[in-house]
């Protein structure tokens, strides 16, 4: 488990650590106090990943095509 603050992690690093946390909790071979700490770390990692995904969604743009088939510009993607 990383000692890196969650807020400083990239999406990919946070997801990898979240997967480790879930695996450890699912195995059930962790002491109760450690399980609580893992759960809290996992909750923070999940929230961080969700925030990073939301940021990415807000940056997504849809390329618009003109009548001649060439790119005519961009518009905000639907549902964002």
CSV table of N, CA and C in Angstrom, one decimal:
chain,number,residue,atom,x,y,z
A,1,UNK,N,0.9,-1.2,0.0
A,1,UNK,CA,0.0,0.0,0.0
A,1,UNK,C,0.9,1.2,0.0
A,2,UNK,N,0.5,2.2,-0.7
A,2,UNK,CA,1.3,3.4,-0.9
A,2,UNK,C,1.0,4.4,0.2
A,3,UNK,N,2.1,5.2,0.5
A,3,UNK,CA,1.9,6.2,1.5
A,3,UNK,C,1.6,7.6,0.9
A,4,UNK,N,1.6,7.6,-0.4
A,4,UNK,CA,1.3,8.8,-1.2
A,4,UNK,C,-0.1,9.3,-0.9
A,5,UNK,N,-0.2,10.6,-0.6
A,5,UNK,CA,-1.6,11.1,-0.4
A,5,UNK,C,-2.4,10.9,-1.6
A,6,UNK,N,-3.7,10.5,-1.4
A,6,UNK,CA,-4.6,10.2,-2.5
A,6,UNK,C,-4.7,11.4,-3.4
A,7,UNK,N,-4.8,12.6,-2.9
A,7,UNK,CA,-5.0,13.8,-3.7
A,7,UNK,C,-3.8,14.0,-4.7
A,8,UNK,N,-2.7,13.4,-4.5
A,8,UNK,CA,-1.5,13.5,-5.4
A,8,UNK,C,-1.4,12.4,-6.4
A,9,UNK,N,-2.3,11.5,-6.4
A,9,UNK,CA,-2.2,10.3,-7.2
A,9,UNK,C,-2.8,10.6,-8.6
A,10,UNK,N,-2.3,9.9,-9.6
A,10,UNK,CA,-2.9,9.9,-10.9
A,10,UNK,C,-4.1,9.0,-10.8
A,11,UNK,N,-5.0,9.0,-11.8
A,11,UNK,CA,-6.2,8.2,-11.9
A,11,UNK,C,-5.7,6.7,-11.9
A,12,UNK,N,-4.7,6.4,-12.7
A,12,UNK,CA,-4.3,5.0,-12.9
A,12,UNK,C,-3.7,4.5,-11.6
A,13,UNK,N,-2.9,5.3,-10.9
A,13,UNK,CA,-2.3,4.8,-9.7
A,13,UNK,C,-3.3,4.6,-8.6
A,14,UNK,N,-4.3,5.5,-8.5
A,14,UNK,CA,-5.3,5.4,-7.5
A,14,UNK,C,-6.2,4.1,-7.8
A,15,UNK,N,-6.5,3.8,-9.1
A,15,UNK,CA,-7.3,2.7,-9.4
A,15,UNK,C,-6.5,1.4,-9.1
A,16,UNK,N,-5.2,1.4,-9.4
A,16,UNK,CA,-4.4,0.2,-9.0
A,16,UNK,C,-4.4,-0.1,-7.5
A,17,UNK,N,-4.3,1.0,-6.8
A,17,UNK,CA,-4.3,0.8,-5.3
A,17,UNK,C,-5.7,0.4,-4.8
A,18,UNK,N,-6.7,1.0,-5.4
A,18,UNK,CA,-8.1,0.6,-5.0
A,18,UNK,C,-8.3,-0.9,-5.3
A,19,UNK,N,-7.8,-1.4,-6.4
A,19,UNK,CA,-7.9,-2.8,-6.7
A,19,UNK,C,-7.2,-3.7,-5.6
A,20,UNK,N,-6.1,-3.2,-5.2
A,20,UNK,CA,-5.3,-3.9,-4.1
A,20,UNK,C,-6.2,-3.9,-2.8
A,21,UNK,N,-6.7,-2.8,-2.5
A,21,UNK,CA,-7.5,-2.7,-1.3
A,21,UNK,C,-8.7,-3.6,-1.3
A,22,UNK,N,-9.4,-3.6,-2.4
A,22,UNK,CA,-10.6,-4.5,-2.6
A,22,UNK,C,-10.2,-6.0,-2.5
A,23,UNK,N,-9.1,-6.3,-3.1
A,23,UNK,CA,-8.6,-7.7,-3.0
A,23,UNK,C,-8.3,-8.1,-1.6
A,24,UNK,N,-7.6,-7.3,-0.8
A,24,UNK,CA,-7.3,-7.6,0.6
A,24,UNK,C,-8.5,-7.7,1.4
A,25,UNK,N,-9.5,-6.8,1.2
A,25,UNK,CA,-10.7,-6.9,2.0
A,25,UNK,C,-11.5,-8.1,1.6
A,26,UNK,N,-11.6,-8.5,0.3
A,26,UNK,CA,-12.3,-9.7,-0.1
A,26,UNK,C,-11.7,-11.0,0.4
A,27,UNK,N,-10.4,-11.0,0.6
A,27,UNK,CA,-9.8,-12.2,1.1
A,27,UNK,C,-10.1,-12.4,2.6
A,28,UNK,N,-10.4,-11.3,3.3
A,28,UNK,CA,-10.8,-11.4,4.7
A,28,UNK,C,-9.7,-11.9,5.7
A,29,UNK,N,-8.5,-11.8,5.3
A,29,UNK,CA,-7.4,-12.3,6.2
A,29,UNK,C,-6.7,-11.1,6.8
A,30,UNK,N,-7.4,-10.0,6.9
A,30,UNK,CA,-6.8,-8.7,7.5
A,30,UNK,C,-7.5,-8.5,8.9
A,31,UNK,N,-6.7,-8.1,9.9
A,31,UNK,CA,-7.3,-7.8,11.2
A,31,UNK,C,-8.3,-6.7,11.1
A,32,UNK,N,-9.2,-6.7,12.1
A,32,UNK,CA,-10.3,-5.7,12.0
A,32,UNK,C,-9.9,-4.3,11.9
A,33,UNK,N,-8.9,-3.9,12.7
A,33,UNK,CA,-8.4,-2.5,12.7
A,33,UNK,C,-7.8,-2.2,11.3
A,34,UNK,N,-7.1,-3.1,10.8
A,34,UNK,CA,-6.5,-2.9,9.4
A,34,UNK,C,-7.6,-2.9,8.4
A,35,UNK,N,-8.6,-3.7,8.5
A,35,UNK,CA,-9.7,-3.7,7.6
A,35,UNK,C,-10.4,-2.3,7.6
A,36,UNK,N,-10.6,-1.7,8.7
A,36,UNK,CA,-11.2,-0.4,8.8
A,36,UNK,C,-10.3,0.7,8.1
A,37,UNK,N,-9.0,0.6,8.4
A,37,UNK,CA,-8.1,1.5,7.7
A,37,UNK,C,-8.1,1.3,6.2
A,38,UNK,N,-8.1,0.1,5.8
A,38,UNK,CA,-8.2,-0.2,4.3
A,38,UNK,C,-9.5,0.3,3.7
A,39,UNK,N,-10.6,0.1,4.4
A,39,UNK,CA,-11.9,0.6,3.9
A,39,UNK,C,-11.9,2.1,3.8
A,40,UNK,N,-11.3,2.8,4.7
A,40,UNK,CA,-11.3,4.3,4.7
A,40,UNK,C,-10.4,4.7,3.5
A,41,UNK,N,-9.2,4.0,3.3
A,41,UNK,CA,-8.3,4.4,2.2
A,41,UNK,C,-9.1,4.1,0.9
A,42,UNK,N,-9.8,3.0,0.8
A,42,UNK,CA,-10.5,2.6,-0.4
A,42,UNK,C,-11.6,3.7,-0.7
A,43,UNK,N,-12.3,4.1,0.3
A,43,UNK,CA,-13.3,5.1,0.1
A,43,UNK,C,-12.7,6.4,-0.5
A,44,UNK,N,-11.6,6.8,0.1
A,44,UNK,CA,-10.9,8.0,-0.4
A,44,UNK,C,-10.4,7.8,-1.9
A,45,UNK,N,-9.9,6.6,-2.1
A,45,UNK,CA,-9.4,6.3,-3.5
A,45,UNK,C,-10.6,6.4,-4.5
A,46,UNK,N,-11.7,5.8,-4.1
A,46,UNK,CA,-12.9,5.8,-5.0
A,46,UNK,C,-13.3,7.2,-5.3
A,47,UNK,N,-13.4,8.0,-4.3
A,47,UNK,CA,-13.9,9.4,-4.4
A,47,UNK,C,-12.9,10.1,-5.4
A,48,UNK,N,-11.6,9.9,-5.2
A,48,UNK,CA,-10.6,10.6,-6.0
A,48,UNK,C,-10.8,10.1,-7.5
A,49,UNK,N,-10.9,8.8,-7.7
A,49,UNK,CA,-11.1,8.3,-9.1
A,49,UNK,C,-12.4,8.9,-9.7
A,50,UNK,N,-13.5,9.0,-9.0
A,50,UNK,CA,-14.7,9.6,-9.5
A,50,UNK,C,-14.5,11.0,-9.9
A,51,UNK,N,-13.8,11.8,-9.1
A,51,UNK,CA,-13.5,13.2,-9.3
A,51,UNK,C,-12.7,13.3,-10.6
A,52,UNK,N,-11.6,12.5,-10.7
A,52,UNK,CA,-10.8,12.5,-11.9
A,52,UNK,C,-11.6,12.2,-13.2
A,53,UNK,N,-12.5,11.2,-13.1
A,53,UNK,CA,-13.3,10.9,-14.3
A,53,UNK,C,-14.3,12.0,-14.6
A,54,UNK,N,-14.8,12.7,-13.6
A,54,UNK,CA,-15.7,13.8,-13.9
A,54,UNK,C,-14.9,14.9,-14.6
A,55,UNK,N,-13.7,15.2,-14.1
A,55,UNK,CA,-12.8,16.2,-14.8
A,55,UNK,C,-12.6,15.8,-16.2
A,56,UNK,N,-12.3,14.6,-16.5
A,56,UNK,CA,-12.1,14.2,-17.9
A,56,UNK,C,-13.3,14.3,-18.7
A,57,UNK,N,-14.5,13.9,-18.2
A,57,UNK,CA,-15.7,14.1,-18.9
A,57,UNK,C,-16.0,15.5,-19.3
A,58,UNK,N,-15.7,16.4,-18.4
A,58,UNK,CA,-15.9,17.8,-18.7
A,58,UNK,C,-15.0,18.4,-19.8
A,59,UNK,N,-13.9,17.7,-20.0
A,59,UNK,CA,-13.0,18.2,-21.0
A,59,UNK,C,-13.3,17.5,-22.4
A,60,UNK,N,-14.1,16.5,-22.4
A,60,UNK,CA,-14.4,15.8,-23.7
A,60,UNK,C,-15.2,16.7,-24.6
A,61,UNK,N,-14.7,16.8,-25.8
A,61,UNK,CA,-15.4,17.6,-26.8
A,61,UNK,C,-15.8,16.7,-28.0
A,62,UNK,N,-16.9,17.0,-28.6
A,62,UNK,CA,-17.3,16.3,-29.8
A,62,UNK,C,-16.8,17.0,-31.1
A,63,UNK,N,-16.2,16.4,-32.0
A,63,UNK,CA,-15.8,17.0,-33.2
A,63,UNK,C,-17.0,17.1,-34.2
A,64,UNK,N,-17.2,18.3,-34.7
A,64,UNK,CA,-18.3,18.4,-35.6
A,64,UNK,C,-17.8,18.4,-37.0
A,65,UNK,N,-18.6,17.9,-37.9
A,65,UNK,CA,-18.1,17.7,-39.3
A,65,UNK,C,-19.0,18.6,-40.2
A,66,UNK,N,-18.4,19.3,-41.1
A,66,UNK,CA,-19.1,20.2,-42.0
A,66,UNK,C,-19.7,19.4,-43.2
A,67,UNK,N,-20.4,20.1,-44.0
A,67,UNK,CA,-21.1,19.4,-45.2
A,67,UNK,C,-20.1,18.8,-46.1
A,68,UNK,N,-18.8,19.3,-46.1
A,68,UNK,CA,-17.8,18.7,-47.0
A,68,UNK,C,-17.1,17.5,-46.4
A,69,UNK,N,-17.5,17.2,-45.2
A,69,UNK,CA,-16.9,16.0,-44.5
A,69,UNK,C,-15.6,16.4,-43.7
A,70,UNK,N,-15.2,17.7,-43.8
A,70,UNK,CA,-14.0,18.1,-43.0
A,70,UNK,C,-14.4,18.5,-41.6
A,71,UNK,N,-13.5,18.4,-40.7
A,71,UNK,CA,-13.8,18.9,-39.3
A,71,UNK,C,-14.1,20.4,-39.3
A,72,UNK,N,-15.2,20.7,-38.7
A,72,UNK,CA,-15.7,22.1,-38.7
A,72,UNK,C,-15.5,22.8,-37.4
A,73,UNK,N,-15.2,22.1,-36.3
A,73,UNK,CA,-15.0,22.6,-35.0
A,73,UNK,C,-15.3,21.6,-34.0
A,74,UNK,N,-15.6,22.1,-32.8
A,74,UNK,CA,-15.9,21.2,-31.7
A,74,UNK,C,-17.1,21.7,-30.9
A,75,UNK,N,-17.8,20.8,-30.2
A,75,UNK,CA,-18.9,21.2,-29.3
A,75,UNK,C,-18.7,20.3,-28.1
A,76,UNK,N,-19.3,20.8,-27.0
A,76,UNK,CA,-19.3,20.0,-25.8
A,76,UNK,C,-20.1,18.7,-26.0
A,77,UNK,N,-19.5,17.6,-25.5
A,77,UNK,CA,-20.2,16.3,-25.7
A,77,UNK,C,-21.5,16.3,-24.9
A,78,UNK,N,-22.4,15.6,-25.5
A,78,UNK,CA,-23.8,15.4,-24.9
A,78,UNK,C,-23.6,14.7,-23.5
A,79,UNK,N,-24.5,15.0,-22.6
A,79,UNK,CA,-24.5,14.3,-21.3
A,79,UNK,C,-23.4,14.8,-20.4
A,80,UNK,N,-22.7,15.8,-20.7
A,80,UNK,CA,-21.6,16.3,-19.8
A,80,UNK,C,-22.0,17.5,-19.2
